[in-house]
Short mmCIF file of C-alpha atoms in Angstrom, two decimals:
data_model
loop_
_atom_site.label_atom_id
_atom_site.label_comp_id
_atom_site.label_asym_id
_atom_site.label_seq_id
_atom_site.Cartn_x
_atom_site.Cartn_y
_atom_site.Cartn_z
CA UNK A 43 0.05 -0.01 0.13
CA UNK A 44 1.42 3.51 -0.93
CA UNK A 45 1.83 6.08 1.58
CA UNK A 46 -0.64 8.40 -0.07
CA UNK A 47 -3.48 5.64 0.26
CA UNK A 48 -2.35 4.92 3.75
CA UNK A 49 -2.87 8.53 4.76
CA UNK A 50 -6.35 8.68 3.00
CA UNK A 51 -7.52 5.60 4.80
CA UNK A 52 -6.33 6.87 8.26
CA UNK A 53 -8.20 10.13 7.74
CA UNK A 54 -11.54 8.36 6.90
CA UNK A 55 -11.21 6.05 9.98
CA UNK A 56 -10.62 9.06 11.95
CA UNK A 57 -13.61 11.00 10.68
CA UNK A 58 -15.88 7.89 11.06
CA UNK A 59 -14.54 7.39 14.66
CA UNK A 60 -15.47 10.84 15.53
CA UNK A 61 -18.82 10.43 14.18
CA UNK A 62 -19.77 7.24 16.19
CA UNK A 63 -18.37 9.04 19.39
CA UNK A 64 -20.60 11.95 18.79
CA UNK A 65 -23.58 9.77 18.07
CA UNK A 66 -22.89 7.91 21.40
CA UNK A 67 -22.52 11.30 23.22
CA UNK A 68 -25.80 12.41 21.81
CA UNK A 69 -27.70 9.16 22.96
CA UNK A 70 -26.39 9.86 26.52
CA UNK A 71 -27.38 13.47 26.58
CA UNK A 72 -30.44 13.34 24.35
CA UNK A 73 -29.27 16.42 22.20
CA UNK A 74 -30.85 17.51 19.15
CA UNK A 75 -29.65 16.62 15.75
CA UNK A 76 -29.54 19.23 13.07
CA UNK A 77 -30.40 18.39 9.35
CA UNK A 78 -30.30 21.16 6.77
CA UNK A 79 -28.62 22.37 3.67
CA UNK A 80 -28.94 24.54 0.55
CA UNK A 81 -29.32 24.30 -3.18
CA UNK A 82 -28.49 26.93 -5.60
CA UNK A 83 -27.62 28.26 -9.02
CA UNK A 84 -24.75 30.56 -9.92
CA UNK A 85 -23.98 32.21 -13.24
CA UNK A 86 -20.25 31.57 -12.65
CA UNK A 87 -18.91 28.67 -10.83
CA UNK A 88 -15.90 30.02 -8.60
CA UNK A 89 -14.30 27.59 -6.45
CA UNK A 90 -12.71 28.08 -3.02
CA UNK A 91 -9.22 27.69 -4.70
CA UNK A 92 -9.65 29.91 -7.87
CA UNK A 93 -7.43 27.50 -10.01
CA UNK A 94 -10.20 24.88 -9.71
CA UNK A 95 -13.05 27.29 -10.75
CA UNK A 96 -15.52 26.19 -13.49
CA UNK A 97 -15.87 29.56 -14.81
CA UNK A 98 -19.24 29.07 -16.26
CA UNK A 99 -22.99 28.69 -15.03
CA UNK A 100 -23.26 25.99 -12.33
CA UNK A 101 -25.35 24.46 -9.56
CA UNK A 102 -24.67 23.02 -6.24
CA UNK A 103 -26.20 21.09 -3.41
CA UNK A 104 -24.76 21.20 0.19
CA UNK A 105 -26.17 19.09 3.07
CA UNK A 106 -25.33 19.25 7.04
CA UNK A 107 -26.49 16.61 9.37
CA UNK A 108 -25.30 16.08 12.95
CA UNK A 109 -24.64 18.02 16.11
CA UNK A 110 -21.10 18.41 17.62
CA UNK A 111 -19.88 16.27 14.60
CA UNK A 112 -21.24 17.21 11.33
CA UNK A 113 -21.34 15.45 7.99
CA UNK A 114 -21.49 18.04 5.25
CA UNK A 115 -21.47 16.66 1.62
CA UNK A 116 -21.07 19.13 -1.20
CA UNK A 117 -22.10 18.32 -4.86
CA UNK A 118 -21.21 21.05 -7.40
CA UNK A 119 -21.96 20.46 -11.28
CA UNK A 120 -22.33 22.42 -14.60
CA UNK A 121 -25.78 23.26 -15.82
CA UNK A 122 -24.86 21.00 -18.67
CA UNK A 123 -25.34 18.07 -16.01
CA UNK A 124 -21.62 17.44 -15.79
CA UNK A 125 -20.06 16.79 -12.38
CA UNK A 126 -17.54 19.52 -11.16
CA UNK A 127 -16.47 18.74 -7.57
CA UNK A 128 -17.71 16.25 -4.73
CA UNK A 129 -16.53 17.02 -1.22
CA UNK A 130 -17.47 14.85 1.69
CA UNK A 131 -16.69 16.97 4.66
CA UNK A 132 -16.64 15.73 8.21
CA UNK A 133 -16.39 18.56 10.71
CA UNK A 134 -16.11 18.59 14.56
CA UNK A 135 -16.67 21.47 17.06
CA UNK A 136 -13.61 21.08 19.12
CA UNK A 137 -14.08 24.23 21.44
CA UNK A 138 -17.43 26.14 21.95
CA UNK A 139 -17.03 28.82 24.26
CA UNK A 140 -19.04 31.82 24.29
CA UNK A 141 -16.50 34.00 22.65
CA UNK A 142 -14.05 31.72 21.03
CA UNK A 143 -14.92 28.78 18.86
CA UNK A 144 -12.67 26.31 17.24
CA UNK A 145 -13.71 23.91 14.60
CA UNK A 146 -11.72 21.13 12.66
CA UNK A 147 -12.62 19.18 9.59
CA UNK A 148 -11.40 16.87 6.97
CA UNK A 149 -12.83 15.55 3.62
CA UNK A 150 -11.86 13.38 0.51
CA UNK A 151 -12.73 15.20 -2.69
CA UNK A 152 -13.24 14.52 -6.22
CA UNK A 153 -12.32 17.16 -9.00
CA UNK A 154 -13.75 16.31 -12.46
CA UNK A 155 -11.71 17.77 -15.35
CA UNK A 156 -12.55 17.77 -18.94
CA UNK A 157 -9.84 16.70 -21.33
CA UNK A 158 -9.42 16.10 -25.01
CA UNK A 159 -8.23 12.70 -25.41
CA UNK A 160 -7.85 10.15 -28.35
CA UNK A 161 -8.90 6.68 -27.57
CA UNK A 162 -7.80 3.60 -29.81
CA UNK A 163 -6.78 6.01 -32.66
CA UNK A 164 -10.27 7.71 -32.91
CA UNK A 165 -10.18 11.69 -33.40
CA UNK A 166 -9.80 13.44 -29.93
CA UNK A 167 -12.94 13.80 -28.02
CA UNK A 168 -13.89 15.26 -24.61
CA UNK A 169 -13.49 12.88 -21.70
CA UNK A 170 -13.87 13.84 -17.89
CA UNK A 171 -11.16 12.64 -15.79
CA UNK A 172 -11.25 12.53 -11.92
CA UNK A 173 -8.53 13.70 -9.58
CA UNK A 174 -8.51 12.65 -5.96
CA UNK A 175 -7.82 14.99 -3.00
CA UNK A 176 -7.67 14.95 0.76
CA UNK A 177 -7.77 18.00 2.69
CA UNK A 178 -8.06 18.91 6.35
CA UNK A 179 -9.02 22.34 7.86
CA UNK A 180 -8.62 24.37 11.08
CA UNK A 181 -11.08 27.10 11.86
CA UNK A 182 -10.68 29.54 14.92
CA UNK A 183 -13.18 32.25 15.40
CA UNK A 184 -13.67 34.93 17.79
CA UNK A 185 -17.07 36.51 18.44
CA UNK A 186 -17.73 40.03 19.41
CA UNK A 187 -21.40 39.45 19.44
CA UNK A 188 -23.53 36.56 18.09
CA UNK A 189 -23.68 38.01 14.69
CA UNK A 190 -20.11 39.45 14.51
CA UNK A 191 -16.87 37.74 14.55
CA UNK A 192 -13.29 37.58 13.04
CA UNK A 193 -11.33 34.49 12.37
CA UNK A 194 -8.70 32.48 10.49
CA UNK A 195 -9.23 29.62 8.17
CA UNK A 196 -6.48 27.11 7.25
CA UNK A 197 -6.72 24.55 4.62
CA UNK A 198 -4.09 21.80 3.74
CA UNK A 199 -4.68 19.68 0.73
CA UNK A 200 -3.02 16.82 -0.89
CA UNK A 201 -3.52 15.39 -4.32
CA UNK A 202 -3.12 11.86 -5.36
CA UNK A 203 -3.17 11.63 -9.16
CA UNK A 204 -0.09 12.20 -11.21
CA UNK A 205 -1.68 15.01 -13.09
CA UNK A 206 -3.02 16.63 -9.96
CA UNK A 207 -1.71 19.39 -7.57
CA UNK A 208 0.28 17.79 -4.84
CA UNK A 209 0.42 20.10 -1.93
CA UNK A 210 -1.97 23.05 -1.16
CA UNK A 211 -1.85 25.60 1.49
CA UNK A 212 -4.96 28.04 1.88
CA UNK A 213 -4.89 30.75 4.75
CA UNK A 214 -7.41 33.41 5.24
CA UNK A 215 -8.15 36.32 7.71
CA UNK A 216 -11.85 36.94 7.50
CA UNK A 217 -14.68 38.71 9.16
CA UNK A 218 -18.17 37.62 9.37
CA UNK A 219 -21.28 40.06 9.70
CA UNK A 220 -24.15 37.71 9.88
CA UNK A 221 -27.16 40.21 10.25
CA UNK A 222 -27.00 43.75 9.01
CA UNK A 223 -30.48 45.03 9.33
CA UNK A 224 -31.75 47.11 6.29
CA UNK A 225 -35.40 47.10 7.31
CA UNK A 226 -37.79 45.12 9.57
CA UNK A 227 -37.66 42.16 7.27
CA UNK A 228 -34.49 42.41 5.18
CA UNK A 229 -30.95 42.02 6.31
CA UNK A 230 -27.45 41.44 4.66
CA UNK A 231 -24.75 39.05 5.56
CA UNK A 232 -21.28 40.29 4.69
CA UNK A 233 -18.08 38.12 4.66
CA UNK A 234 -14.84 39.75 3.58
CA UNK A 235 -11.55 38.12 3.64
CA UNK A 236 -7.92 38.26 2.57
CA UNK A 237 -6.14 35.14 1.73
CA UNK A 238 -2.85 33.39 0.87
CA UNK A 239 -2.76 30.58 -1.54
CA UNK A 240 0.19 28.22 -2.34
CA UNK A 241 -0.29 25.36 -4.81
CA UNK A 242 2.96 23.35 -5.44
CA UNK A 243 4.98 26.35 -4.63
CA UNK A 244 3.07 28.83 -6.86
CA UNK A 245 1.91 31.66 -4.77
CA UNK A 246 -1.01 34.24 -4.71
CA UNK A 247 -2.23 36.90 -2.24
CA UNK A 248 -6.22 37.64 -2.92
CA UNK A 249 -9.22 39.40 -1.55
CA UNK A 250 -12.75 38.26 -1.85
CA UNK A 251 -16.20 39.10 -0.23
CA UNK A 252 -19.57 37.63 -0.18
CA UNK A 253 -22.64 39.58 0.19
CA UNK A 254 -26.23 38.00 0.71
CA UNK A 255 -29.41 39.49 0.86
CA UNK A 256 -31.99 37.70 2.88
CA UNK A 257 -35.43 38.22 4.28
CA UNK A 258 -36.99 36.99 7.62
CA UNK A 259 -38.78 33.74 7.29
CA UNK A 260 -38.03 33.26 3.63
CA UNK A 261 -35.81 30.41 2.47
CA UNK A 262 -34.39 32.13 -0.66
CA UNK A 263 -31.23 34.36 -0.59
CA UNK A 264 -29.43 36.17 -3.23
CA UNK A 265 -25.69 36.23 -2.94
CA UNK A 266 -22.82 38.06 -4.73
CA UNK A 267 -19.04 36.90 -4.64
CA UNK A 268 -16.04 38.97 -5.81
CA UNK A 269 -12.49 37.78 -6.09
CA UNK A 270 -9.41 39.84 -6.89
CA UNK A 271 -5.69 39.25 -6.52
CA UNK A 272 -3.21 41.52 -4.96
CA UNK A 273 -0.13 39.58 -6.37
CA UNK A 274 -0.26 36.27 -7.98
CA UNK A 275 1.78 33.75 -9.98
CA UNK A 276 -1.28 31.73 -10.96
CA UNK A 277 -2.46 32.28 -14.65
CA UNK A 278 -5.93 33.77 -15.43
CA UNK A 279 -6.41 35.01 -11.83
CA UNK A 280 -5.30 38.46 -11.95
CA UNK A 281 -8.67 40.08 -12.97
CA UNK A 282 -11.74 40.58 -11.01
CA UNK A 283 -14.10 37.67 -10.70
CA UNK A 284 -17.92 37.90 -10.14
CA UNK A 285 -20.70 35.45 -9.43
CA UNK A 286 -24.33 35.82 -8.57
CA UNK A 287 -26.10 32.98 -6.84
CA UNK A 288 -29.70 32.28 -5.97
CA UNK A 289 -29.94 30.06 -2.94
CA UNK A 290 -32.67 28.06 -1.33
CA UNK A 291 -31.87 27.04 2.14
CA UNK A 292 -33.46 24.63 4.79
CA UNK A 293 -32.84 23.28 8.25
CA UNK A 294 -34.51 21.45 11.14
CA UNK A 295 -33.67 20.21 14.49
CA UNK A 296 -34.71 16.85 15.52
CA UNK A 297 -34.94 15.95 19.22
CA UNK A 298 -35.06 12.04 19.93
CA UNK A 299 -36.16 12.35 23.36
CA UNK A 300 -39.40 14.11 22.47
CA UNK A 301 -39.77 13.14 18.73
CA UNK A 302 -40.13 16.70 18.06
CA UNK A 303 -38.83 18.43 14.86
CA UNK A 304 -38.56 22.09 15.02
CA UNK A 305 -38.29 24.35 11.90
CA UNK A 306 -35.30 26.56 11.90
CA UNK A 307 -34.97 29.85 9.73
CA UNK A 308 -33.25 29.97 6.53
CA UNK A 309 -29.56 29.58 6.82
CA UNK A 310 -28.04 30.71 3.36
CA UNK A 311 -24.78 28.97 2.62
CA UNK A 312 -22.03 31.56 2.35
CA UNK A 313 -19.33 29.31 1.28
CA UNK A 314 -17.35 30.50 -1.85
CA UNK A 315 -19.26 28.97 -4.86
#
């Protein structure tokens, strides 16, 4: 067994171990379990790592189930029905103080890349190839109020295919303003960040921001993403990048002790799409 495959399997074992430990803790304390997610369409598929962007209209489905440990699969695809990325996140709320919170997570991921290949001497045609990745994250945040925080985000990724990127480092300094009141029923969510990206020793310094317009007790939000480099060695990432998304969100808490399901308000996803 290769070292890369061994690391891949060890990470999966750790994720499932945390999941079963969390399930056991929930049984003992009768905590509620959250289930929710979001579905959206965007005019321009921009990835968390700009070099993996689709750069054309796309859709996405993201789910979230659990309590202290959550399983959060993400499915991204072009509007032509072709797969783009699949990420199977496992996340754990390591520290949950009133002001300081620390989350950790990891995922195996698949990146689907179209390539022109000739098979058995036939004229070249488009074939979708798959690259496998394994990534881990560290997410500390300090909350000034329940709706205002600053934080860091660090992602370390490793690729396994010969054609894929081998080592990735992604570090951000970000702020989160979760509820900026515009009127009695409408509010904004604003997430600006500065980030450093290093993929196989190619570097870049960028800024990005996400603004979402939401309405109380309404599950649909409008989101805008912008991304711009300060300095970059990556090709085709120096210009402004914009995307607009329409997102439908849902979420419920299930309490096994009382068999009650309570409806939560809409929680628009503010991950970079």
